């Protein structure tokens, strides 16, 4: 006497999930080919505005404003602010707390050398 296991019936949740995924319109799916454009309310623009203020910003304040974790804020400061945007980032300790601030007149678009030779 061998017992046969019956075929497992799909749960109502998995059936409902499949039905919902079939209803998804093409407009609801984000286009990954086009980069997102940073609007005035983007997290990155908020952090840069905080850094440009005369008082600067702490990592804790940037974490609260964006919802990012500490390592993400530090990565943004190093990778985007310093390297990609070529902004000069300064930090100082105020009452035992490190405060970051964008210094100087560094522009957001780096200057590209012309490939044409100069005529004298």
PDB file of C-alpha atoms in Angstrom:
ATOM      1  CA  UNK A   1       0.000   0.000   0.000  1.00  0.00           C
ATOM      2  CA  UNK A   2       1.743   3.058  -1.248  1.00  0.00           C
ATOM      3  CA  UNK A   3       0.327   6.421  -0.338  1.00  0.00           C
ATOM      4  CA  UNK A   4       0.262   8.995  -3.086  1.00  0.00           C
ATOM      5  CA  UNK A   5       0.630  12.627  -2.236  1.00  0.00           C
ATOM      6  CA  UNK A   6      -2.038  14.784  -3.715  1.00  0.00           C
ATOM      7  CA  UNK A   7      -1.060  17.682  -5.927  1.00  0.00           C
ATOM      8  CA  UNK A   8      -0.609  20.865  -3.972  1.00  0.00           C
ATOM      9  CA  UNK A   9      -3.357  23.381  -4.577  1.00  0.00           C
ATOM     10  CA  UNK A  10      -2.224  26.951  -5.177  1.00  0.00           C
ATOM     11  CA  UNK A  11      -3.014  29.236  -2.276  1.00  0.00           C
ATOM     12  CA  UNK A  12      -5.468  32.042  -2.787  1.00  0.00           C
ATOM     13  CA  UNK A  13      -2.668  34.574  -2.219  1.00  0.00           C
ATOM     14  CA  UNK A  14      -0.512  33.237  -5.044  1.00  0.00           C
ATOM     15  CA  UNK A  15      -3.500  33.116  -7.411  1.00  0.00           C
ATOM     16  CA  UNK A  16      -4.380  36.712  -6.512  1.00  0.00           C
ATOM     17  CA  UNK A  17      -0.757  37.839  -6.959  1.00  0.00           C
ATOM     18  CA  UNK A  18      -0.651  36.291 -10.433  1.00  0.00           C
ATOM     19  CA  UNK A  19      -3.920  37.987 -11.348  1.00  0.00           C
ATOM     20  CA  UNK A  20      -2.630  41.366 -10.135  1.00  0.00           C
ATOM     21  CA  UNK A  21       0.617  41.007 -12.066  1.00  0.00           C
ATOM     22  CA  UNK A  22      -1.324  40.218 -15.234  1.00  0.00           C
ATOM     23  CA  UNK A  23      -3.346  43.427 -14.801  1.00  0.00           C
ATOM     24  CA  UNK A  24      -0.249  45.647 -14.589  1.00  0.00           C
ATOM     25  CA  UNK A  25      -0.271  48.144 -17.394  1.00  0.00           C
ATOM     26  CA  UNK A  26       2.894  49.050 -19.314  1.00  0.00           C
ATOM     27  CA  UNK A  27       2.660  52.576 -17.904  1.00  0.00           C
ATOM     28  CA  UNK A  28       3.032  51.272 -14.342  1.00  0.00           C
ATOM     29  CA  UNK A  29       6.376  49.636 -15.147  1.00  0.00           C
ATOM     30  CA  UNK A  30       9.263  52.128 -14.831  1.00  0.00           C
ATOM     31  CA  UNK A  31      11.464  52.610 -17.862  1.00  0.00           C
ATOM     32  CA  UNK A  32      14.916  51.527 -16.740  1.00  0.00           C
ATOM     33  CA  UNK A  33      16.561  52.676 -19.977  1.00  0.00           C
ATOM     34  CA  UNK A  34      16.127  56.349 -19.152  1.00  0.00           C
ATOM     35  CA  UNK A  35      17.855  57.776 -16.068  1.00  0.00           C
ATOM     36  CA  UNK A  36      15.706  59.495 -13.496  1.00  0.00           C
ATOM     37  CA  UNK A  37      15.902  63.245 -13.631  1.00  0.00           C
ATOM     38  CA  UNK A  38      16.650  64.856 -10.279  1.00  0.00           C
ATOM     39  CA  UNK A  39      13.859  67.279  -9.649  1.00  0.00           C
ATOM     40  CA  UNK A  40      13.928  70.065  -7.132  1.00  0.00           C
ATOM     41  CA  UNK A  41      12.491  67.734  -4.520  1.00  0.00           C
ATOM     42  CA  UNK A  42      14.903  64.841  -5.052  1.00  0.00           C
ATOM     43  CA  UNK A  43      16.841  63.461  -2.121  1.00  0.00           C
ATOM     44  CA  UNK A  44      20.145  64.363  -3.735  1.00  0.00           C
ATOM     45  CA  UNK A  45      19.127  67.971  -4.294  1.00  0.00           C
ATOM     46  CA  UNK A  46      17.915  68.223  -0.689  1.00  0.00           C
ATOM     47  CA  UNK A  47      21.267  66.989   0.633  1.00  0.00           C
ATOM     48  CA  UNK A  48      23.212  69.364  -1.621  1.00  0.00           C
ATOM     49  CA  UNK A  49      21.032  72.269  -0.446  1.00  0.00           C
ATOM     50  CA  UNK A  50      21.725  71.286   3.160  1.00  0.00           C
ATOM     51  CA  UNK A  51      25.462  71.175   2.455  1.00  0.00           C
ATOM     52  CA  UNK A  52      25.384  74.605   0.779  1.00  0.00           C
ATOM     53  CA  UNK A  53      23.731  76.269   3.768  1.00  0.00           C
ATOM     54  CA  UNK A  54      25.985  78.461   5.934  1.00  0.00           C
ATOM     55  CA  UNK A  55      25.594  76.092   8.894  1.00  0.00           C
ATOM     56  CA  UNK A  56      26.303  72.911   6.909  1.00  0.00           C
ATOM     57  CA  UNK A  57      24.796  69.541   7.791  1.00  0.00           C
ATOM     58  CA  UNK A  58      25.565  66.532   9.939  1.00  0.00           C
ATOM     59  CA  UNK A  59      25.315  62.954   8.735  1.00  0.00           C
ATOM     60  CA  UNK A  60      22.428  62.435  11.153  1.00  0.00           C
ATOM     61  CA  UNK A  61      20.523  65.363   9.617  1.00  0.00           C
ATOM     62  CA  UNK A  62      21.118  64.033   6.095  1.00  0.00           C
ATOM     63  CA  UNK A  63      19.965  60.566   7.188  1.00  0.00           C
ATOM     64  CA  UNK A  64      16.758  62.033   8.583  1.00  0.00           C
ATOM     65  CA  UNK A  65      16.090  64.146   5.471  1.00  0.00           C
ATOM     66  CA  UNK A  66      16.585  61.273   3.022  1.00  0.00           C
ATOM     67  CA  UNK A  67      15.822  58.087   4.912  1.00  0.00           C
ATOM     68  CA  UNK A  68      19.251  56.759   3.900  1.00  0.00           C
ATOM     69  CA  UNK A  69      21.528  54.789   6.189  1.00  0.00           C
ATOM     70  CA  UNK A  70      24.808  56.229   7.419  1.00  0.00           C
ATOM     71  CA  UNK A  71      26.979  54.344   4.919  1.00  0.00           C
ATOM     72  CA  UNK A  72      24.758  55.541   2.063  1.00  0.00           C
ATOM     73  CA  UNK A  73      25.159  59.187   3.097  1.00  0.00           C
ATOM     74  CA  UNK A  74      28.930  58.763   3.296  1.00  0.00           C
ATOM     75  CA  UNK A  75      28.977  57.089  -0.119  1.00  0.00           C
ATOM     76  CA  UNK A  76      26.920  59.921  -1.591  1.00  0.00           C
ATOM     77  CA  UNK A  77      29.317  62.507  -0.160  1.00  0.00           C
ATOM     78  CA  UNK A  78      32.382  60.723  -1.542  1.00  0.00           C
ATOM     79  CA  UNK A  79      31.050  59.409  -4.824  1.00  0.00           C
ATOM     80  CA  UNK A  80      28.597  62.019  -6.012  1.00  0.00           C
ATOM     81  CA  UNK A  81      29.467  65.272  -4.254  1.00  0.00           C
ATOM     82  CA  UNK A  82      33.259  64.973  -4.370  1.00  0.00           C
ATOM     83  CA  UNK A  83      33.960  62.826  -7.417  1.00  0.00           C
ATOM     84  CA  UNK A  84      31.109  63.260  -9.885  1.00  0.00           C
ATOM     85  CA  UNK A  85      30.075  66.867  -9.145  1.00  0.00           C
ATOM     86  CA  UNK A  86      33.654  67.919  -8.276  1.00  0.00           C
ATOM     87  CA  UNK A  87      32.448  70.026  -5.346  1.00  0.00           C
ATOM     88  CA  UNK A  88      34.822  70.842  -2.501  1.00  0.00           C
ATOM     89  CA  UNK A  89      33.479  69.298   0.670  1.00  0.00           C
ATOM     90  CA  UNK A  90      34.850  70.496   3.983  1.00  0.00           C
ATOM     91  CA  UNK A  91      34.158  69.129   7.432  1.00  0.00           C
ATOM     92  CA  UNK A  92      34.772  70.384  10.926  1.00  0.00           C
ATOM     93  CA  UNK A  93      33.914  69.269  14.420  1.00  0.00           C
ATOM     94  CA  UNK A  94      31.470  71.467  16.283  1.00  0.00           C
ATOM     95  CA  UNK A  95      30.793  70.448  19.883  1.00  0.00           C
ATOM     96  CA  UNK A  96      31.945  66.885  19.160  1.00  0.00           C
ATOM     97  CA  UNK A  97      29.721  66.518  16.076  1.00  0.00           C
ATOM     98  CA  UNK A  98      31.126  66.500  12.549  1.00  0.00           C
ATOM     99  CA  UNK A  99      29.509  69.071  10.250  1.00  0.00           C
ATOM    100  CA  UNK A 100      29.918  68.899   6.453  1.00  0.00           C
ATOM    101  CA  UNK A 101      29.684  71.884   4.123  1.00  0.00           C
ATOM    102  CA  UNK A 102      30.348  72.630   0.461  1.00  0.00           C
ATOM    103  CA  UNK A 103      33.127  75.209   0.227  1.00  0.00           C
ATOM    104  CA  UNK A 104      34.421  77.496  -2.471  1.00  0.00           C
ATOM    105  CA  UNK A 105      33.158  78.389  -5.905  1.00  0.00           C
ATOM    106  CA  UNK A 106      33.471  74.954  -7.494  1.00  0.00           C
ATOM    107  CA  UNK A 107      31.110  74.656 -10.408  1.00  0.00           C
ATOM    108  CA  UNK A 108      28.801  71.689 -10.974  1.00  0.00           C
ATOM    109  CA  UNK A 109      30.102  71.094 -14.504  1.00  0.00           C
ATOM    110  CA  UNK A 110      33.837  70.476 -14.799  1.00  0.00           C
ATOM    111  CA  UNK A 111      35.704  72.378 -17.477  1.00  0.00           C
ATOM    112  CA  UNK A 112      36.669  70.301 -20.499  1.00  0.00           C
ATOM    113  CA  UNK A 113      39.850  71.171 -22.351  1.00  0.00           C
ATOM    114  CA  UNK A 114      39.364  72.116 -25.985  1.00  0.00           C
ATOM    115  CA  UNK A 115      40.867  69.767 -28.542  1.00  0.00           C
ATOM    116  CA  UNK A 116      41.453  72.581 -31.057  1.00  0.00           C
ATOM    117  CA  UNK A 117      44.945  74.064 -31.071  1.00  0.00           C
ATOM    118  CA  UNK A 118      45.142  77.735 -30.213  1.00  0.00           C
ATOM    119  CA  UNK A 119      46.156  80.112 -32.960  1.00  0.00           C
ATOM    120  CA  UNK A 120      48.625  82.847 -32.136  1.00  0.00           C
TER     121      UNK A 120
END
